[in-house]
mmCIF file of C-alpha atoms in Angstrom:
data_model
loop_
_atom_site.group_PDB
_atom_site.id
_atom_site.type_symbol
_atom_site.label_atom_id
_atom_site.label_comp_id
_atom_site.label_asym_id
_atom_site.label_seq_id
_atom_site.Cartn_x
_atom_site.Cartn_y
_atom_site.Cartn_z
ATOM 1 C CA UNK A 1 0.000 0.000 0.000
ATOM 2 C CA UNK A 2 1.113 3.591 -0.470
ATOM 3 C CA UNK A 3 2.682 5.118 2.587
ATOM 4 C CA UNK A 4 2.079 8.747 3.351
ATOM 5 C CA UNK A 5 4.637 11.382 4.030
ATOM 6 C CA UNK A 6 8.117 10.548 5.140
ATOM 7 C CA UNK A 7 8.072 11.196 8.873
ATOM 8 C CA UNK A 8 11.680 12.307 9.114
ATOM 9 C CA UNK A 9 12.898 14.867 11.605
ATOM 10 C CA UNK A 10 12.910 17.515 8.898
ATOM 11 C CA UNK A 11 9.118 17.291 8.903
ATOM 12 C CA UNK A 12 8.958 16.637 5.161
ATOM 13 C CA UNK A 13 5.807 14.575 5.570
ATOM 14 C CA UNK A 14 2.158 14.535 4.759
ATOM 15 C CA UNK A 15 1.189 13.419 1.269
ATOM 16 C CA UNK A 16 1.231 9.768 0.256
ATOM 17 C CA UNK A 17 2.948 8.141 -2.679
ATOM 18 C CA UNK A 18 0.896 7.594 -5.782
ATOM 19 C CA UNK A 19 1.736 3.905 -5.845
ATOM 20 C CA UNK A 20 3.330 1.393 -3.543
ATOM 21 C CA UNK A 21 6.974 1.005 -4.372
ATOM 22 C CA UNK A 22 7.989 -2.361 -5.688
ATOM 23 C CA UNK A 23 4.565 -3.994 -5.317
ATOM 24 C CA UNK A 24 2.744 -3.016 -8.478
ATOM 25 C CA UNK A 25 -0.339 -2.267 -6.375
ATOM 26 C CA UNK A 26 -1.912 1.041 -7.214
ATOM 27 C CA UNK A 27 -3.399 3.024 -4.358
ATOM 28 C CA UNK A 28 -4.902 6.444 -3.739
ATOM 29 C CA UNK A 29 -2.979 9.333 -5.211
ATOM 30 C CA UNK A 30 -3.824 11.747 -2.435
ATOM 31 C CA UNK A 31 -2.241 12.020 0.953
ATOM 32 C CA UNK A 32 -5.277 11.863 3.112
ATOM 33 C CA UNK A 33 -7.707 9.262 1.879
ATOM 34 C CA UNK A 34 -7.959 5.554 1.493
ATOM 35 C CA UNK A 35 -10.736 3.065 0.883
ATOM 36 C CA UNK A 36 -12.783 2.382 4.022
ATOM 37 C CA UNK A 37 -12.571 -1.102 5.432
ATOM 38 C CA UNK A 38 -12.574 -2.994 8.700
ATOM 39 C CA UNK A 39 -10.179 -1.621 11.276
ATOM 40 C CA UNK A 40 -7.979 -3.829 13.396
ATOM 41 C CA UNK A 41 -9.626 -4.508 16.763
ATOM 42 C CA UNK A 42 -9.144 -1.585 19.129
ATOM 43 C CA UNK A 43 -6.392 -0.146 16.899
ATOM 44 C CA UNK A 44 -7.819 3.362 17.105
ATOM 45 C CA UNK A 45 -8.248 3.125 20.861
ATOM 46 C CA UNK A 46 -4.583 2.312 21.389
ATOM 47 C CA UNK A 47 -3.243 5.122 19.205
ATOM 48 C CA UNK A 48 -5.798 7.797 20.093
ATOM 49 C CA UNK A 49 -5.950 8.619 23.789
ATOM 50 C CA UNK A 50 -9.197 9.982 25.183
ATOM 51 C CA UNK A 51 -10.322 11.377 28.509
ATOM 52 C CA UNK A 52 -13.151 13.552 29.770
ATOM 53 C CA UNK A 53 -12.057 16.060 32.374
ATOM 54 C CA UNK A 54 -14.223 18.865 33.703
ATOM 55 C CA UNK A 55 -16.485 18.880 30.671
ATOM 56 C CA UNK A 56 -13.541 18.843 28.246
ATOM 57 C CA UNK A 57 -13.024 15.947 25.858
ATOM 58 C CA UNK A 58 -9.270 15.536 25.341
ATOM 59 C CA UNK A 59 -8.449 13.695 22.081
ATOM 60 C CA UNK A 60 -4.740 12.925 21.754
ATOM 61 C CA UNK A 61 -3.013 11.330 18.769
ATOM 62 C CA UNK A 62 -0.469 8.909 20.215
ATOM 63 C CA UNK A 63 1.952 7.597 17.596
ATOM 64 C CA UNK A 64 4.968 9.754 18.451
ATOM 65 C CA UNK A 65 7.385 7.374 16.724
ATOM 66 C CA UNK A 66 5.674 8.271 13.412
ATOM 67 C CA UNK A 67 5.161 11.957 14.275
ATOM 68 C CA UNK A 68 1.482 11.034 14.528
ATOM 69 C CA UNK A 69 1.027 10.385 10.830
ATOM 70 C CA UNK A 70 -2.660 9.558 10.739
ATOM 71 C CA UNK A 71 -3.779 5.961 10.107
ATOM 72 C CA UNK A 72 -7.191 4.794 8.942
ATOM 73 C CA UNK A 73 -7.983 3.562 12.463
ATOM 74 C CA UNK A 74 -6.985 6.845 14.096
ATOM 75 C CA UNK A 75 -9.010 8.864 11.642
ATOM 76 C CA UNK A 76 -12.128 6.799 12.285
ATOM 77 C CA UNK A 77 -11.586 7.013 16.038
ATOM 78 C CA UNK A 78 -11.251 10.802 15.962
ATOM 79 C CA UNK A 79 -14.387 11.116 13.820
ATOM 80 C CA UNK A 80 -16.288 8.903 16.275
ATOM 81 C CA UNK A 81 -15.079 10.862 19.310
ATOM 82 C CA UNK A 82 -16.114 14.163 17.730
ATOM 83 C CA UNK A 83 -19.565 12.752 16.993
ATOM 84 C CA UNK A 84 -19.810 11.538 20.590
ATOM 85 C CA UNK A 85 -18.792 14.980 21.840
ATOM 86 C CA UNK A 86 -21.647 16.554 19.883
ATOM 87 C CA UNK A 87 -24.199 14.181 21.372
ATOM 88 C CA UNK A 88 -22.919 14.021 24.956
ATOM 89 C CA UNK A 89 -24.241 16.787 27.236
ATOM 90 C CA UNK A 90 -21.344 16.102 29.604
ATOM 91 C CA UNK A 91 -18.929 17.366 26.929
ATOM 92 C CA UNK A 92 -18.768 21.147 26.730
ATOM 93 C CA UNK A 93 -15.510 21.590 24.756
ATOM 94 C CA UNK A 94 -12.939 19.514 22.876
ATOM 95 C CA UNK A 95 -9.135 19.705 22.733
ATOM 96 C CA UNK A 96 -7.344 17.950 19.882
ATOM 97 C CA UNK A 97 -3.624 17.443 20.476
ATOM 98 C CA UNK A 98 -0.820 14.876 20.155
ATOM 99 C CA UNK A 99 2.163 13.358 21.907
ATOM 100 C CA UNK A 100 5.831 13.734 20.981
ATOM 101 C CA UNK A 101 7.327 16.301 18.633
ATOM 102 C CA UNK A 102 4.764 16.034 15.846
ATOM 103 C CA UNK A 103 1.124 17.075 15.885
ATOM 104 C CA UNK A 104 0.312 15.155 12.711
ATOM 105 C CA UNK A 105 2.746 14.544 9.855
ATOM 106 C CA UNK A 106 0.002 13.840 7.340
ATOM 107 C CA UNK A 107 -1.756 10.628 6.420
ATOM 108 C CA UNK A 108 -0.185 7.213 6.903
ATOM 109 C CA UNK A 109 -1.852 4.625 4.733
ATOM 110 C CA UNK A 110 0.077 1.617 5.978
ATOM 111 C CA UNK A 111 -2.868 0.585 8.132
ATOM 112 C CA UNK A 112 -5.396 0.889 5.315
ATOM 113 C CA UNK A 113 -7.031 -2.212 3.829
ATOM 114 C CA UNK A 114 -5.402 -3.389 0.592
ATOM 115 C CA UNK A 115 -7.439 -2.543 -2.529
ATOM 116 C CA UNK A 116 -9.355 -5.502 -3.919
ATOM 117 C CA UNK A 117 -8.841 -4.403 -7.508
ATOM 118 C CA UNK A 118 -6.947 -2.047 -9.783
ATOM 119 C CA UNK A 119 -7.889 1.567 -9.257
ATOM 120 C CA UNK A 120 -10.455 2.888 -11.718
ATOM 121 C CA UNK A 121 -11.789 6.342 -12.506
ATOM 122 C CA UNK A 122 -13.663 7.781 -9.556
ATOM 123 C CA UNK A 123 -11.848 5.785 -6.866
ATOM 124 C CA UNK A 124 -9.578 8.608 -5.731
ATOM 125 C CA UNK A 125 -12.387 11.171 -5.489
ATOM 126 C CA UNK A 126 -14.528 8.665 -3.603
ATOM 127 C CA UNK A 127 -11.834 7.775 -1.099
ATOM 128 C CA UNK A 128 -11.052 11.447 -0.468
ATOM 129 C CA UNK A 129 -14.723 12.137 0.197
ATOM 130 C CA UNK A 130 -14.967 9.158 2.550
ATOM 131 C CA UNK A 131 -11.572 9.805 4.150
ATOM 132 C CA UNK A 132 -9.941 13.169 4.707
ATOM 133 C CA UNK A 133 -13.000 15.229 3.914
ATOM 134 C CA UNK A 134 -15.057 13.293 6.479
ATOM 135 C CA UNK A 135 -12.396 14.029 9.091
ATOM 136 C CA UNK A 136 -12.306 17.754 8.405
ATOM 137 C CA UNK A 137 -16.103 17.916 8.233
ATOM 138 C CA UNK A 138 -16.299 16.157 11.612
ATOM 139 C CA UNK A 139 -14.292 18.993 13.169
ATOM 140 C CA UNK A 140 -16.220 21.746 11.411
ATOM 141 C CA UNK A 141 -19.582 20.156 12.243
ATOM 142 C CA UNK A 142 -18.835 19.256 15.854
ATOM 143 C CA UNK A 143 -21.445 20.975 18.025
ATOM 144 C CA UNK A 144 -18.897 21.775 20.704
ATOM 145 C CA UNK A 145 -15.992 24.221 20.285
ATOM 146 C CA UNK A 146 -12.794 22.443 19.262
ATOM 147 C CA UNK A 147 -9.329 23.702 20.217
ATOM 148 C CA UNK A 148 -6.222 22.473 18.410
ATOM 149 C CA UNK A 149 -3.177 22.341 20.692
ATOM 150 C CA UNK A 150 -0.446 21.939 18.083
ATOM 151 C CA UNK A 151 2.621 20.565 19.829
ATOM 152 C CA UNK A 152 4.836 20.116 16.755
ATOM 153 C CA UNK A 153 4.925 19.632 12.988
ATOM 154 C CA UNK A 154 1.526 19.763 11.288
ATOM 155 C CA UNK A 155 1.874 18.747 7.641
ATOM 156 C CA UNK A 156 -0.602 18.003 4.869
ATOM 157 C CA UNK A 157 -3.857 16.734 6.326
ATOM 158 C CA UNK A 158 -2.318 17.367 9.755
ATOM 159 C CA UNK A 159 -2.181 21.101 9.025
ATOM 160 C CA UNK A 160 -5.748 21.067 7.726
ATOM 161 C CA UNK A 161 -6.901 19.198 10.823
ATOM 162 C CA UNK A 162 -5.548 22.053 12.947
ATOM 163 C CA UNK A 163 -6.928 24.802 10.697
ATOM 164 C CA UNK A 164 -10.418 23.264 10.818
ATOM 165 C CA UNK A 165 -10.532 23.715 14.593
ATOM 166 C CA UNK A 166 -12.321 26.710 16.076
ATOM 167 C CA UNK A 167 -9.263 27.940 17.968
ATOM 168 C CA UNK A 168 -5.628 27.065 17.286
ATOM 169 C CA UNK A 169 -2.916 27.168 19.941
ATOM 170 C CA UNK A 170 0.609 26.152 18.996
ATOM 171 C CA UNK A 171 3.985 25.593 20.537
ATOM 172 C CA UNK A 172 6.316 28.245 19.168
ATOM 173 C CA UNK A 173 8.542 25.410 17.910
ATOM 174 C CA UNK A 174 5.749 23.996 15.713
ATOM 175 C CA UNK A 175 5.641 24.379 11.938
ATOM 176 C CA UNK A 176 2.830 24.045 9.401
ATOM 177 C CA UNK A 177 3.566 22.603 5.958
ATOM 178 C CA UNK A 178 1.330 22.476 2.883
ATOM 179 C CA UNK A 179 3.333 19.499 1.734
ATOM 180 C CA UNK A 180 1.173 18.359 -1.201
ATOM 181 C CA UNK A 181 3.036 20.339 -3.853
ATOM 182 C CA UNK A 182 6.258 18.567 -2.863
ATOM 183 C CA UNK A 183 4.641 15.338 -4.070
ATOM 184 C CA UNK A 184 3.052 16.824 -7.167
ATOM 185 C CA UNK A 185 -0.387 16.568 -5.581
ATOM 186 C CA UNK A 186 -3.396 18.843 -5.248
ATOM 187 C CA UNK A 187 -4.145 19.877 -1.649
ATOM 188 C CA UNK A 188 -7.002 17.855 -0.218
ATOM 189 C CA UNK A 189 -8.702 17.437 3.123
ATOM 190 C CA UNK A 190 -10.387 20.797 2.670
ATOM 191 C CA UNK A 191 -7.200 22.814 2.339
ATOM 192 C CA UNK A 192 -8.297 24.899 -0.632
ATOM 193 C CA UNK A 193 -11.565 25.596 1.192
ATOM 194 C CA UNK A 194 -10.084 26.465 4.586
ATOM 195 C CA UNK A 195 -6.964 28.473 3.809
ATOM 196 C CA UNK A 196 -8.434 31.225 1.584
ATOM 197 C CA UNK A 197 -11.115 31.821 4.202
ATOM 198 C CA UNK A 198 -8.518 32.112 6.947
ATOM 199 C CA UNK A 199 -5.772 34.134 5.273
ATOM 200 C CA UNK A 200 -7.099 35.187 1.858
ATOM 201 C CA UNK A 201 -6.412 33.742 -1.603
ATOM 202 C CA UNK A 202 -2.974 35.239 -2.219
ATOM 203 C CA UNK A 203 -1.471 34.036 1.042
ATOM 204 C CA UNK A 204 -3.182 30.650 0.628
ATOM 205 C CA UNK A 205 -1.673 30.243 -2.832
ATOM 206 C CA UNK A 206 1.780 31.172 -1.548
ATOM 207 C CA UNK A 207 1.575 28.453 1.101
ATOM 208 C CA UNK A 208 0.192 25.850 -1.295
ATOM 209 C CA UNK A 209 2.303 26.694 -4.356
ATOM 210 C CA UNK A 210 5.649 26.569 -2.516
ATOM 211 C CA UNK A 211 5.041 24.158 0.345
ATOM 212 C CA UNK A 212 7.469 26.001 2.612
ATOM 213 C CA UNK A 213 7.445 25.332 6.348
ATOM 214 C CA UNK A 214 5.509 28.059 8.166
ATOM 215 C CA UNK A 215 6.778 28.678 11.721
ATOM 216 C CA UNK A 216 4.149 29.032 14.441
ATOM 217 C CA UNK A 217 5.066 32.675 15.104
ATOM 218 C CA UNK A 218 4.437 33.581 11.468
ATOM 219 C CA UNK A 219 1.251 31.504 11.464
ATOM 220 C CA UNK A 220 0.099 33.575 14.431
ATOM 221 C CA UNK A 221 0.997 36.807 12.658
ATOM 222 C CA UNK A 222 -1.109 35.989 9.590
ATOM 223 C CA UNK A 223 -4.053 34.671 11.579
ATOM 224 C CA UNK A 224 -3.752 30.892 11.216
ATOM 225 C CA UNK A 225 -2.893 30.501 14.905
ATOM 226 C CA UNK A 226 -4.509 32.295 17.842
ATOM 227 C CA UNK A 227 -1.483 32.014 20.146
ATOM 228 C CA UNK A 228 2.060 30.669 19.780
ATOM 229 C CA UNK A 229 3.634 29.926 23.158
ATOM 230 C CA UNK A 230 6.649 28.047 24.541
ATOM 231 C CA UNK A 231 6.048 24.272 24.383
ATOM 232 C CA UNK A 232 5.890 23.822 28.153
ATOM 233 C CA UNK A 233 3.106 26.425 28.358
ATOM 234 C CA UNK A 234 0.901 24.850 25.668
ATOM 235 C CA UNK A 235 -0.943 22.222 27.777
ATOM 236 C CA UNK A 236 -1.845 24.722 30.483
ATOM 237 C CA UNK A 237 -3.073 27.302 27.991
ATOM 238 C CA UNK A 238 -5.160 24.693 26.177
ATOM 239 C CA UNK A 239 -6.652 23.582 29.493
ATOM 240 C CA UNK A 240 -7.390 27.191 30.484
ATOM 241 C CA UNK A 241 -9.145 28.039 27.213
ATOM 242 C CA UNK A 242 -11.042 24.742 27.155
ATOM 243 C CA UNK A 243 -12.124 25.289 30.744
ATOM 244 C CA UNK A 244 -13.487 28.702 29.908
ATOM 245 C CA UNK A 245 -15.420 27.269 26.970
ATOM 246 C CA UNK A 246 -16.714 24.380 29.085
ATOM 247 C CA UNK A 247 -18.103 26.884 31.579
ATOM 248 C CA UNK A 248 -19.834 28.851 28.847
ATOM 249 C CA UNK A 249 -23.292 28.692 27.225
ATOM 250 C CA UNK A 250 -22.759 25.561 25.124
ATOM 251 C CA UNK A 251 -25.707 25.889 22.747
ATOM 252 C CA UNK A 252 -24.985 29.562 22.119
ATOM 253 C CA UNK A 253 -21.387 28.653 21.272
ATOM 254 C CA UNK A 254 -22.587 25.911 18.905
ATOM 255 C CA UNK A 255 -24.909 28.299 17.088
ATOM 256 C CA UNK A 256 -22.182 30.956 16.939
ATOM 257 C CA UNK A 257 -19.813 28.406 15.412
ATOM 258 C CA UNK A 258 -22.382 27.525 12.762
ATOM 259 C CA UNK A 259 -22.976 31.172 11.882
ATOM 260 C CA UNK A 260 -19.279 32.007 11.573
ATOM 261 C CA UNK A 261 -18.472 28.866 9.563
ATOM 262 C CA UNK A 262 -21.295 29.608 7.125
ATOM 263 C CA UNK A 263 -20.626 33.338 6.835
ATOM 264 C CA UNK A 264 -18.058 33.167 4.040
ATOM 265 C CA UNK A 265 -20.522 31.244 1.861
ATOM 266 C CA UNK A 266 -23.528 33.487 2.524
ATOM 267 C CA UNK A 267 -24.779 36.791 1.188
ATOM 268 C CA UNK A 268 -25.866 39.436 3.659
ATOM 269 C CA UNK A 269 -29.573 38.638 3.626
ATOM 270 C CA UNK A 270 -28.931 34.915 4.111
ATOM 271 C CA UNK A 271 -26.460 35.577 6.928
ATOM 272 C CA UNK A 272 -28.835 37.988 8.662
ATOM 273 C CA UNK A 273 -31.709 35.515 8.404
ATOM 274 C CA UNK A 274 -29.529 32.740 9.835
ATOM 275 C CA UNK A 275 -28.447 35.006 12.682
ATOM 276 C CA UNK A 276 -32.035 35.869 13.593
ATOM 277 C CA UNK A 277 -33.078 32.208 13.450
ATOM 278 C CA UNK A 278 -30.119 31.206 15.627
ATOM 279 C CA UNK A 279 -31.010 33.788 18.245
ATOM 280 C CA UNK A 280 -34.622 32.637 18.188
ATOM 281 C CA UNK A 281 -33.497 29.059 18.791
ATOM 282 C CA UNK A 282 -30.996 30.074 21.441
ATOM 283 C CA UNK A 283 -33.578 32.002 23.462
ATOM 284 C CA UNK A 284 -35.352 28.710 24.178
ATOM 285 C CA UNK A 285 -32.336 27.442 26.146
ATOM 286 C CA UNK A 286 -31.900 27.587 29.893
ATOM 287 C CA UNK A 287 -28.472 29.193 29.531
ATOM 288 C CA UNK A 288 -29.839 32.150 27.559
ATOM 289 C CA UNK A 289 -32.399 32.828 30.271
ATOM 290 C CA UNK A 290 -29.702 32.414 32.920
ATOM 291 C CA UNK A 291 -27.468 34.871 31.123
ATOM 292 C CA UNK A 292 -30.182 37.520 31.000
ATOM 293 C CA UNK A 293 -31.201 36.860 34.606
ATOM 294 C CA UNK A 294 -27.627 37.095 35.855
ATOM 295 C CA UNK A 295 -27.229 40.456 34.127
ATOM 296 C CA UNK A 296 -30.391 41.821 35.690
ATOM 297 C CA UNK A 297 -29.434 40.427 39.105
ATOM 298 C CA UNK A 298 -25.839 41.648 38.774
ATOM 299 C CA UNK A 299 -24.195 38.283 39.436
ATOM 300 C CA UNK A 300 -21.987 35.844 37.535
ATOM 301 C CA UNK A 301 -23.961 33.488 35.269
ATOM 302 C CA UNK A 302 -24.056 29.756 36.046
ATOM 303 C CA UNK A 303 -24.293 28.028 32.680
ATOM 304 C CA UNK A 304 -25.215 24.352 32.467
ATOM 305 C CA UNK A 305 -24.794 23.773 28.753
ATOM 306 C CA UNK A 306 -28.477 23.408 27.990
#
């Protein structure tokens, strides 16, 4: 099977080979998608750590030896955990992070099921839709705010995974790499959708055309990262921000996320109508009434997430 991005210390990782070397087996050409199939038992559970602490769902990629290059099993596990976070009232915020010196060095297809036949037209598009795009959509559609705590290199789909999050914190030693061009590939996993909306088309094209490593400090300067901090301060800052979100009005945050995510694709009248509808929906929640009552009574609000 094709193996994604070389996970060397230089961080030159992220997009998979177009064919497996020396096998004659043709696989997906893109660095973030592979045909769905049965995962090894509990494989995702052993390489994706999860804990719920104070209303915060902590999702941690745990393959430091591979700079957390994302396997099929990990991807499916992360998607499942994000769906669970949306549905679980005990979850009020999500933090997505990783162990070791890499956040995610792209896709690693070594754990993907072998193709049953020669690739035909339509296979690559289908596997991208079912693979990387599902992952990015799971982050964007999660009904709880998602913080990326980027501890190290984020390349290819790993960079897009971070950019899809609602807030991005990064160690100041981290780098972001639009690695696809280095492999002669088109960016996938939502990159051409996310980046222009975050930094504008010209800056997005610069990052994607050249594939240069973008240091966290520069990513912060151009708006891709909210804060770049020393590595030893990252966990505490992520916990602080997540704690503040977990104490907030959860449904109002979910509706705000939906409005902001849809804003770039809406005209003014559509956006205004969506805003009014969201406020109408939100005013049926307990937290909205608590917020108004606390203001009138001049006290701190006590939000319950409902």
